Coordinates of C-alpha atoms and ligand atoms in Angstrom, one line a residue:
M1 CA -16.0 -11.1 -33.0
Q2 CA -16.6 -14.2 -34.6
G3 CA -18.6 -15.9 -32.0
R4 CA -18.8 -16.2 -28.5
A5 CA -16.4 -16.4 -26.2
K6 CA -14.1 -19.1 -24.9
F7 CA -13.1 -19.5 -21.7
I8 CA -10.2 -21.0 -19.9
F9 CA -10.7 -21.7 -16.6
V10 CA -6.4 -21.9 -14.6
T11 CA -6.4 -23.4 -10.9
G12 CA -4.2 -23.4 -9.0
G13 CA -3.1 -26.9 -6.3
V14 CA -0.8 -28.5 -3.7
M15 CA 0.3 -24.9 -2.7
S16 CA 0.1 -21.3 -2.9
G17 CA 3.3 -19.3 -5.5
L18 CA 3.0 -21.9 -7.3
G19 CA 2.9 -19.3 -10.8
K20 CA -0.7 -19.6 -11.6
G21 CA -0.6 -15.8 -13.1
I22 CA 2.4 -16.5 -14.6
V23 CA 1.0 -19.5 -16.7
S24 CA -2.6 -17.7 -17.0
S25 CA -0.2 -15.4 -18.7
S26 CA 1.7 -16.8 -20.4
I27 CA -2.0 -19.2 -21.7
A28 CA -3.8 -15.2 -22.8
K29 CA 1.0 -14.0 -24.6
L30 CA 0.1 -17.8 -27.1
M31 CA -3.1 -17.2 -27.8
Q32 CA -2.3 -13.9 -28.7
L33 CA 0.2 -14.3 -30.7
S34 CA -2.0 -16.7 -32.2
G35 CA -4.2 -14.0 -33.5
K36 CA -6.5 -14.0 -31.3
K37 CA -8.1 -11.5 -29.3
V38 CA -8.3 -11.7 -25.8
S39 CA -7.6 -11.4 -22.1
C40 CA -7.0 -12.3 -18.7
V41 CA -9.5 -11.7 -15.9
K42 CA -8.2 -13.0 -12.0
I43 CA -10.7 -13.9 -9.9
D44 CA -9.5 -13.2 -5.3
P45 CA -11.8 -14.9 -3.1
Y46 CA -11.0 -13.1 -0.3
L47 CA -13.0 -10.7 0.7
N48 CA -11.4 -7.2 0.9
Y49 CA -13.3 -5.2 -1.4
D50 CA -9.4 -4.5 -3.5
A51 CA -5.8 -4.5 -2.6
G52 CA -6.2 -1.1 -2.1
T53 CA -6.4 -2.3 1.5
M54 CA -3.8 -5.1 1.0
N55 CA -0.1 -4.8 3.6
P56 CA 2.8 -5.5 0.2
V57 CA 4.4 -6.8 2.2
A58 CA 2.5 -10.2 3.4
H59 CA 0.1 -9.7 -0.2
G60 CA 2.8 -8.1 -3.1
E61 CA 2.3 -4.9 -4.1
V62 CA -0.6 -3.0 -4.8
F63 CA -1.0 -2.9 -8.4
V64 CA -3.0 0.3 -9.9
T65 CA -4.6 0.5 -13.7
E66 CA -5.5 3.5 -15.9
D67 CA -8.9 3.6 -14.4
G68 CA -7.5 3.6 -10.7
G69 CA -8.3 0.3 -10.2
E70 CA -6.3 -0.7 -6.9
C71 CA -5.9 -4.7 -8.4
D72 CA -4.0 -7.5 -7.1
M73 CA -0.6 -7.6 -8.9
D74 CA -0.9 -10.5 -11.1
I75 CA -3.2 -7.9 -13.0
G76 CA 0.4 -6.0 -13.9
N77 CA 1.7 -10.1 -15.2
Y78 CA -1.4 -9.8 -18.0
E79 CA -0.4 -6.1 -18.5
R80 CA 3.2 -7.3 -19.2
F81 CA 3.4 -10.2 -21.4
L82 CA 0.2 -8.7 -23.2
N83 CA 0.6 -5.4 -23.9
Q84 CA -2.7 -4.3 -23.2
N85 CA -4.0 -2.4 -20.4
M86 CA -6.2 -4.3 -18.2
L87 CA -9.6 -2.6 -16.3
K88 CA -10.1 -2.9 -13.0
T89 CA -13.4 -5.3 -13.7
H90 CA -10.2 -7.2 -14.7
N91 CA -10.3 -8.4 -10.8
I92 CA -13.3 -10.0 -8.7
T93 CA -12.8 -10.3 -5.4
T94 CA -15.9 -11.8 -2.9
A95 CA -16.7 -8.5 -1.5
Q96 CA -17.3 -6.9 -5.0
V97 CA -19.4 -10.6 -5.8
Y98 CA -21.4 -10.3 -2.5
S99 CA -22.3 -6.5 -2.4
K100 CA -23.3 -6.5 -5.6
V101 CA -26.5 -9.9 -4.9
I102 CA -26.9 -7.3 -1.2
E103 CA -28.0 -4.2 -3.2
A104 CA -29.9 -5.8 -5.8
E105 CA -31.9 -7.8 -3.3
R106 CA -32.0 -4.1 -1.2
R107 CA -33.4 -3.6 -4.1
G108 CA -35.6 -6.1 -4.2
E109 CA -35.3 -7.8 -7.7
Y110 CA -35.7 -10.4 -6.5
L111 CA -39.2 -10.3 -6.0
G112 CA -39.8 -12.6 -2.7
A113 CA -37.0 -15.1 -3.0
C114 CA -34.1 -16.2 -0.6
V115 CA -31.1 -15.4 -1.5
Q116 CA -28.4 -17.7 -2.3
I117 CA -25.3 -18.9 -3.0
I118 CA -25.8 -21.0 -5.0
P119 CA -28.1 -19.3 -7.8
H120 CA -27.6 -15.9 -7.0
V121 CA -24.1 -15.8 -5.4
T122 CA -23.0 -18.0 -8.9
N123 CA -24.9 -16.2 -11.2
E124 CA -23.5 -12.6 -10.4
I125 CA -19.6 -14.8 -10.7
K126 CA -20.7 -15.7 -14.1
D127 CA -22.1 -12.2 -15.4
A128 CA -19.5 -10.7 -14.3
I129 CA -17.2 -12.9 -16.4
K130 CA -19.6 -12.6 -19.2
R131 CA -19.8 -8.9 -19.4
I132 CA -16.2 -8.3 -19.7
A133 CA -15.6 -10.9 -22.9
A134 CA -18.8 -9.0 -24.6
S135 CA -17.8 -5.4 -23.9
E136 CA -14.0 -6.2 -24.7
A137 CA -15.4 -8.4 -27.7
L138 CA -12.7 -11.2 -26.6
E139 CA -12.8 -14.7 -28.6
I140 CA -10.8 -16.1 -25.6
V141 CA -11.2 -14.4 -21.6
V142 CA -7.8 -16.7 -20.1
V143 CA -9.4 -16.5 -16.3
E144 CA -6.9 -17.5 -12.7
V145 CA -8.7 -18.8 -10.2
G146 CA -6.9 -16.9 -6.7
G147 CA -6.2 -19.3 -4.0
T148 CA -5.7 -23.1 -3.4
V149 CA -8.7 -25.8 -4.5
G150 CA -9.7 -26.7 -1.6
D151 CA -9.8 -23.4 0.4
I152 CA -13.1 -22.4 2.1
E153 CA -13.7 -18.6 0.1
S154 CA -13.0 -20.4 -3.6
L155 CA -15.7 -22.8 -3.5
P156 CA -18.9 -20.4 -4.5
F157 CA -16.4 -19.1 -7.9
L158 CA -15.7 -23.3 -8.5
E159 CA -19.1 -23.7 -8.4
A160 CA -19.8 -21.0 -11.1
L161 CA -16.9 -22.0 -13.1
R162 CA -18.3 -26.1 -13.1
Q163 CA -22.1 -24.7 -13.7
M164 CA -20.7 -22.6 -17.0
R165 CA -18.9 -25.2 -18.4
L166 CA -22.2 -27.4 -18.5
E167 CA -23.9 -24.0 -19.6
E168 CA -21.3 -22.8 -22.6
G169 CA -20.5 -26.9 -23.7
S170 CA -17.2 -28.2 -23.1
D171 CA -16.0 -27.2 -26.4
S172 CA -16.0 -23.4 -25.0
V173 CA -14.4 -24.0 -21.6
M174 CA -11.4 -25.7 -20.3
F175 CA -9.9 -25.8 -17.2
V176 CA -5.7 -25.5 -16.7
H177 CA -5.0 -26.7 -13.1
V178 CA -0.9 -25.4 -11.9
T179 CA -0.1 -28.1 -9.6
L180 CA 3.5 -28.9 -8.0
A181 CA 5.6 -31.8 -8.4
P182 CA 8.2 -31.4 -6.1
S183 CA 11.5 -33.6 -6.3
L184 CA 12.7 -34.7 -2.7
E185 CA 16.7 -33.8 -2.1
V186 CA 18.0 -37.2 -1.4
V187 CA 16.3 -39.5 -3.3
G188 CA 16.0 -36.4 -6.5
E189 CA 12.6 -38.1 -7.6
Q190 CA 10.1 -36.0 -9.2
K191 CA 6.7 -36.8 -6.8
T192 CA 3.2 -36.7 -7.7
K193 CA 0.8 -37.6 -5.1
P194 CA 0.7 -33.9 -3.8
T195 CA -0.7 -33.8 -8.0
Q196 CA -2.5 -36.3 -7.8
H197 CA -4.6 -35.1 -4.5
S198 CA -4.5 -31.9 -5.6
V199 CA -6.8 -32.7 -9.0
Q200 CA -9.2 -35.2 -6.4
E201 CA -10.5 -32.5 -4.3
L202 CA -10.6 -31.1 -8.0
R203 CA -12.7 -33.8 -9.0
R204 CA -14.8 -33.9 -5.6
I205 CA -16.1 -30.4 -6.3
G206 CA -17.4 -31.5 -10.2
I207 CA -14.4 -30.6 -12.0
Q208 CA -12.2 -32.9 -13.9
P209 CA -9.6 -30.4 -15.8
D210 CA -8.8 -30.6 -19.4
M211 CA -5.3 -29.7 -18.7
L212 CA -2.1 -30.4 -15.7
A213 CA 0.9 -27.5 -15.6
V214 CA 3.6 -29.2 -13.6
R215 CA 5.8 -27.3 -11.5
C216 CA 9.1 -28.5 -11.3
K217 CA 12.4 -27.6 -10.3
K218 CA 14.2 -29.8 -13.9
E219 CA 11.7 -30.8 -16.5
L220 CA 8.8 -33.8 -15.6
E221 CA 10.3 -37.2 -16.1
P222 CA 8.4 -38.9 -18.8
D223 CA 7.5 -41.8 -16.9
V224 CA 6.6 -39.4 -14.1
R225 CA 4.1 -38.0 -16.5
K226 CA 2.2 -40.9 -17.0
K227 CA 1.2 -41.6 -13.6
I228 CA 1.0 -37.6 -13.6
S229 CA -2.3 -38.9 -16.6
S230 CA -3.4 -41.9 -15.5
F231 CA -4.1 -41.2 -11.5
S232 CA -6.0 -37.9 -12.9
N233 CA -8.0 -38.6 -15.7
V234 CA -5.7 -36.1 -18.3
E235 CA -4.7 -36.8 -21.0
L236 CA -0.3 -37.5 -21.4
K237 CA -0.5 -34.8 -23.8
D238 CA -2.2 -32.7 -21.9
V239 CA 0.2 -33.5 -18.6
I240 CA 2.5 -30.3 -18.9
S241 CA 6.2 -29.6 -17.7
C242 CA 6.3 -26.1 -16.3
H243 CA 10.3 -26.4 -15.1
D244 CA 12.5 -24.2 -13.6
A245 CA 13.3 -21.2 -16.4
A246 CA 15.6 -18.1 -15.9
S247 CA 12.9 -15.4 -17.2
V248 CA 9.4 -16.1 -16.4
L249 CA 8.8 -14.9 -19.6
E250 CA 11.0 -17.4 -21.1
V251 CA 7.0 -20.5 -20.1
P252 CA 5.3 -19.5 -22.8
R253 CA 7.6 -21.0 -25.2
M254 CA 8.1 -23.6 -22.8
L255 CA 4.7 -24.5 -23.6
H256 CA 4.3 -23.7 -26.4
S257 CA 7.0 -26.6 -27.4
Q258 CA 5.0 -28.7 -25.5
G259 CA 2.0 -28.4 -28.2
V260 CA -0.5 -25.8 -26.3
V261 CA -1.9 -24.3 -28.9
E262 CA -2.7 -27.0 -30.8
E263 CA -4.7 -29.1 -27.6
I264 CA -6.1 -25.8 -26.6
F265 CA -7.6 -24.7 -29.8
R266 CA -8.4 -28.9 -30.7
K267 CA -10.5 -29.1 -27.3
L268 CA -12.1 -25.1 -27.4
G269 CA -14.0 -26.3 -30.9
M270 CA -11.1 -23.0 -33.3
P271 CA -9.5 -24.2 -36.8
A272 CA -5.8 -24.9 -36.7
Q273 CA -4.2 -21.7 -36.9
L274 CA -0.6 -20.9 -37.6
S275 CA 0.9 -18.5 -34.7
R276 CA 2.2 -15.3 -36.3
S277 CA 5.8 -15.3 -36.8
E278 CA 5.9 -11.8 -37.4
E279 CA 5.2 -11.2 -33.2
W280 CA 6.6 -14.9 -32.0
S281 CA 9.9 -13.4 -33.7
E282 CA 9.3 -9.8 -32.3
W283 CA 8.7 -11.4 -29.1
D284 CA 11.5 -13.7 -29.1
R285 CA 14.0 -11.0 -29.8
I286 CA 12.1 -9.2 -26.1
V287 CA 13.6 -12.6 -24.2
E288 CA 17.2 -12.8 -25.9
S289 CA 17.2 -9.1 -25.1
T290 CA 16.7 -10.1 -20.6
K291 CA 19.9 -12.8 -21.2
S292 CA 22.1 -10.9 -24.1
A293 CA 23.7 -8.7 -21.0
G294 CA 27.2 -6.7 -21.7
G295 CA 27.4 -6.4 -18.1
H296 CA 25.6 -5.6 -14.5
V297 CA 24.3 -2.2 -13.4
R298 CA 24.1 -2.2 -8.8
I299 CA 21.0 -0.5 -7.9
A300 CA 19.8 -0.1 -4.3
M301 CA 16.1 0.5 -4.3
V302 CA 15.4 2.0 -0.5
G303 CA 12.2 1.8 1.1
K304 CA 9.5 -0.3 3.4
Y305 CA 8.4 -2.8 2.2
V306 CA 11.7 -4.9 1.5
K307 CA 11.4 -8.2 3.2
L308 CA 9.4 -8.7 0.3
A309 CA 10.4 -8.4 -3.5
D310 CA 7.1 -8.9 -4.5
S311 CA 6.2 -5.4 -3.0
Y312 CA 7.5 -3.5 -5.7
V313 CA 7.5 -6.3 -8.5
S314 CA 6.3 -3.5 -11.6
V315 CA 9.4 -1.4 -10.3
N316 CA 11.9 -4.4 -10.2
H317 CA 10.2 -5.5 -13.3
A318 CA 10.3 -1.6 -15.0
L319 CA 14.6 -1.8 -13.8
R320 CA 15.0 -5.2 -15.9
H321 CA 13.2 -4.0 -18.7
A322 CA 15.5 -0.6 -18.6
G323 CA 18.4 -3.4 -18.3
S324 CA 17.6 -5.2 -21.1
K325 CA 17.5 -2.2 -23.8
I326 CA 19.8 -0.8 -22.5
G327 CA 22.2 -4.9 -22.7
R328 CA 22.7 -4.3 -18.9
L329 CA 21.6 -7.0 -16.6
V330 CA 19.5 -5.4 -13.0
D331 CA 20.5 -6.7 -10.2
I332 CA 18.8 -5.1 -7.6
D333 CA 20.3 -4.5 -4.2
W334 CA 16.6 -4.0 -1.9
I335 CA 17.7 -1.8 1.6
D336 CA 15.1 -1.7 4.7
S337 CA 15.0 2.3 4.8
E338 CA 14.5 1.3 9.1
E339 CA 18.2 -0.1 8.9
L340 CA 20.3 2.5 7.0
N341 CA 20.5 5.3 9.5
G342 CA 24.2 5.5 10.5
N343 CA 24.9 3.0 7.3
L344 CA 24.4 5.8 4.2
E345 CA 27.7 5.5 3.4
R346 CA 27.2 1.6 2.5
L347 CA 24.8 3.3 -0.3
A348 CA 28.2 4.9 -2.2
S349 CA 29.0 1.4 -4.0
Y350 CA 26.0 1.2 -6.1
D351 CA 25.5 2.6 -9.6
G352 CA 21.8 4.5 -9.1
I353 CA 19.7 4.4 -6.4
I354 CA 16.0 4.1 -6.7
V355 CA 13.0 5.0 -3.9
P356 CA 9.8 4.0 -4.7
G357 CA 6.6 4.6 -3.2
G358 CA 5.6 4.0 0.5
F359 CA 3.4 5.0 3.3
G360 CA 4.2 6.0 7.8
E361 CA 6.4 7.2 8.8
R362 CA 8.0 4.4 10.4
G363 CA 11.7 4.2 7.8
A364 CA 10.6 7.9 7.2
E365 CA 13.8 9.6 8.4
G366 CA 15.9 6.6 6.0
I367 CA 14.4 7.6 2.6
I368 CA 14.5 11.2 3.6
N369 CA 18.4 10.6 4.4
T370 CA 19.0 8.4 1.3
A371 CA 17.8 11.1 -1.4
N372 CA 20.5 13.8 0.8
F373 CA 22.7 11.0 0.7
A374 CA 22.2 10.4 -3.7
R375 CA 21.9 14.3 -3.8
E376 CA 25.0 15.2 -2.6
R377 CA 27.0 12.4 -3.5
N378 CA 26.1 13.0 -7.3
I379 CA 25.0 8.9 -7.4
P380 CA 21.9 9.2 -9.6
Y381 CA 18.6 9.2 -7.8
L382 CA 14.9 7.9 -9.2
G383 CA 12.4 8.6 -6.3
I384 CA 8.8 7.6 -7.0
C385 CA 5.4 8.9 -5.3
F386 CA 6.9 9.1 -1.8
G387 CA 10.2 8.7 -3.4
F388 CA 9.3 12.2 -4.3
Q389 CA 7.6 13.8 -1.6
L390 CA 10.9 13.0 0.6
A391 CA 13.1 13.8 -1.8
A392 CA 10.9 17.2 -1.7
V393 CA 11.8 17.4 2.6
A394 CA 15.2 16.4 2.2
F395 CA 16.1 19.3 0.1
A396 CA 13.9 21.8 1.9
R397 CA 16.1 20.2 4.6
G398 CA 19.5 19.7 3.1
A399 CA 19.6 23.1 0.2
C400 CA 16.7 25.2 1.6
G401 CA 17.7 24.8 5.3
L402 CA 13.4 25.0 7.0
Q403 CA 15.4 22.2 9.3
D404 CA 11.7 21.2 11.0
A405 CA 10.2 20.1 7.1
N406 CA 8.5 17.6 6.3
T407 CA 5.0 16.1 5.4
T408 CA 2.2 16.4 7.3
E409 CA 1.2 12.6 6.9
I410 CA 4.4 11.8 9.1
N411 CA 4.8 15.5 11.1
P412 CA 1.0 17.3 11.2
Q413 CA 2.4 19.7 12.9
T414 CA 5.4 21.2 11.0
K415 CA 5.7 24.5 10.2
N416 CA 7.3 23.7 7.1
P417 CA 4.9 21.8 5.4
V418 CA 6.7 21.2 1.7
I419 CA 4.1 18.1 1.3
D420 CA 0.5 18.1 2.2
L421 CA -2.8 16.5 2.0
L422 CA -4.5 17.5 -1.1
P423 CA -7.1 19.3 -0.7
E424 CA -10.2 17.1 -2.0
Q425 CA -8.9 14.7 0.7
K426 CA -9.5 16.5 3.5
G427 CA -12.9 15.3 5.9
V428 CA -11.9 11.1 4.1
S429 CA -12.2 9.3 6.6
N430 CA -12.4 6.1 4.6
K431 CA -9.1 4.1 3.6
G432 CA -10.8 1.9 0.7
A433 CA -10.8 3.7 -2.8
T434 CA -9.8 7.2 -1.6
L435 CA -6.3 7.8 -3.0
R436 CA -5.9 10.2 -6.3
L437 CA -6.1 7.0 -8.6
G438 CA -5.3 5.5 -11.9
A439 CA -4.0 7.6 -14.9
H440 CA -3.5 11.5 -15.4
E441 CA -2.8 13.6 -17.7
I442 CA 0.4 15.8 -17.1
E443 CA 2.2 18.7 -18.3
V444 CA 5.9 18.2 -19.4
S445 CA 8.5 21.2 -19.9
Q446 CA 10.2 21.2 -22.9
G447 CA 14.3 22.1 -22.4
S448 CA 13.6 20.2 -19.2
L449 CA 15.2 16.7 -18.4
A450 CA 11.1 15.4 -18.2
G451 CA 11.0 17.5 -21.5
G452 CA 13.9 15.6 -23.2
I453 CA 13.1 12.2 -21.6
Y454 CA 9.5 12.0 -22.5
R455 CA 9.7 13.7 -26.2
S456 CA 6.4 14.6 -25.8
D457 CA 5.2 18.1 -24.0
R458 CA 2.0 15.5 -22.9
I459 CA 2.3 11.6 -21.0
S460 CA -0.5 10.4 -19.7
K461 CA 0.6 8.3 -16.0
R462 CA -0.9 6.6 -13.3
H463 CA -1.4 8.2 -9.1
R464 CA -1.7 6.6 -6.2
H465 CA -1.3 9.4 -3.1
R466 CA -3.4 11.1 -1.0
Y467 CA -0.2 13.7 -0.4
E468 CA 1.5 16.5 -2.5
L469 CA 3.7 18.9 -3.1
N470 CA 3.2 22.1 -1.6
Q471 CA 3.5 24.6 -4.8
K472 CA 4.4 27.1 -2.0
Y473 CA 7.5 26.2 -1.6
I474 CA 8.8 26.5 -5.7
G475 CA 10.5 29.1 -5.7
E476 CA 13.0 28.3 -2.6
F477 CA 13.6 25.2 -4.0
S478 CA 14.0 26.7 -8.1
D479 CA 16.6 29.1 -6.4
K480 CA 18.6 26.4 -4.8
G481 CA 18.4 24.4 -7.8
M482 CA 15.8 22.4 -7.6
V483 CA 13.1 22.7 -9.9
F484 CA 9.4 21.5 -11.2
T485 CA 8.9 20.4 -15.1
G486 CA 5.5 18.5 -14.7
F487 CA 2.5 19.0 -13.5
S488 CA -1.4 18.4 -13.7
D489 CA -4.9 19.2 -13.3
G490 CA -4.3 22.5 -14.6
R491 CA -1.1 23.0 -12.7
R492 CA -2.2 21.9 -8.8
R493 CA 0.4 19.8 -8.6
A494 CA 3.6 19.4 -9.2
E495 CA 4.5 16.0 -10.7
I496 CA 8.0 15.8 -12.0
L497 CA 10.9 17.1 -9.7
E498 CA 14.2 17.4 -11.1
I499 CA 18.2 19.2 -10.5
P500 CA 19.8 20.5 -14.1
G501 CA 23.3 19.3 -13.4
H502 CA 23.5 16.2 -11.3
R503 CA 24.4 13.5 -12.9
F504 CA 20.6 12.3 -12.6
Y505 CA 18.6 13.6 -10.2
V506 CA 14.8 13.0 -11.1
A507 CA 11.5 12.3 -8.3
V508 CA 7.6 11.3 -10.0
Q509 CA 4.7 11.9 -8.1
Y510 CA 2.8 9.0 -10.4
H511 CA 3.8 5.4 -10.8
P512 CA 5.5 4.5 -13.8
E513 CA 6.0 1.4 -13.4
F514 CA 2.7 0.0 -14.4
N515 CA 3.3 1.5 -18.2
S516 CA 6.7 -0.2 -18.1
R517 CA 6.6 -3.5 -20.3
P518 CA 8.9 -6.2 -21.8
G519 CA 10.9 -4.8 -24.3
H520 CA 9.1 -0.8 -24.1
P521 CA 10.5 0.0 -20.7
E522 CA 9.0 3.3 -18.7
E523 CA 11.4 6.5 -20.4
V524 CA 12.2 7.7 -16.6
F525 CA 13.3 3.9 -16.6
E526 CA 15.3 4.1 -19.5
A527 CA 17.0 7.3 -18.5
F528 CA 17.7 6.0 -15.4
V529 CA 19.2 3.2 -15.9
K530 CA 21.4 4.8 -18.5
A531 CA 22.7 7.7 -16.0
S532 CA 23.1 5.0 -13.7
V533 CA 25.0 2.8 -15.8
Q534 CA 27.5 5.8 -17.7
K535 CA 30.2 6.6 -15.3
Ligands
LIG1 N1 2.2 7.8 1.5 C1 2.0 9.0 0.3 C2 0.4 9.4 -0.4 O1 -0.1 9.2 -0.2 C3 3.0 8.0 -1.3 C4 2.1 7.2 -1.3 C5 2.6 6.2 -2.5 O2 3.7 6.9 -2.3 N2 2.0 5.2 -3.2 O3 0.4 10.2 -0.9

């Protein structure tokens, strides 16, 4: 590493949901394309220790890292933009920071001092960020602060970042503030007041932003840009228009064309460096492939958390990565499995059916019927985690005649527990970070469909589950045509099932969606979308 790391702090104003994660990922991408060793960190000021216990319909999906972190979904954006794995330390929460401080206090490390937010909590926040920079030898760390300026929870974090600017120097730390310039339907004029107010709020706590990323529908008007610049005390060239784009992957180019790279380099005192054209052309090719589609493919995603598309965000992306690779636009209809019973026929019009992860009883019967429907009607089916488990239950009932087959997650008394608790889970009562998590190696049977899809006899995939296939049933299943072609932990866990002879019927216990990247779709997604296209 040349010298110390530089830090880019991204804060949010006005309201949530402006795409701070995309702005942060895009800035990091620009740094990466300029040859810098960069990574991202997400600060979540909420009191949960991690995202694992949060409802996906309210907060979006739980993104699982290689090392088994249950993280905020922005970590997924960073991984996809940078094509780089993140460790769970990259998602810092209030609970983690306070736990560290309280543990240190209990060990007597503060030597009698009164333990306070400033300096003890703020020091721990700064240390957590600096530890990542040092341990990964990063040149640039982009740190995104969750929430909106003015939230009580984010105050200690913003205070820590303010201190960091003072301590590290203004050529090592810069602040990018993401705001909104809404246009009113009737007049169509872009309004600057919300931005003015949110910059004022930031300044009130001692932070002057160096750059503003202004979200707007259409490109920021020149006079609006001027007004924002003068009221927020941010140079005109640092007021960046982040207007709506067809794909989030277009945002790095949008920022680049407004001189963002040169400005960041100048502010952080780094020698101007030319972007590496090879990497840029690869990135442009990937962005282009999301647009140049030769037709559509219609996928039904049947699940429980369909009320918010973000609750399956990585699955959505993985399907689209696969579509782009084979030149198709993937149209996804999210279907609530609870509302499906009695109306299964509507699934017949889709090119493929996917069942993503889930928990609990609600909507489970709808998923079981969906898995049977796809099997009987020869419609391509991809099941993920819960979609794997319920495909096994559906097969036990529909093909093996075990009418009461179930997972013990739903019916602990079933006579045919086709899916049962992982043995090490017996006696575990805490819900946080106690599932089987993170990357595990899987042996794939050669000569199987999965073997052909992965072209390898060993793969490593991420997990998040408490239940697994009861291998007692494998013989009965295979007699009736469902085979298990992937195992982990010395064959103790079944990981992949398939039905030879079906157009495409594959389900996996792991979560392949977390490994899918733009331009590099995860293999089973690619195979599923391909099969859905072929009639
Ligand atoms: N509820 C199931 C289990 O815990 C599946 C989990 C999931 O789909 N992520 O094993």
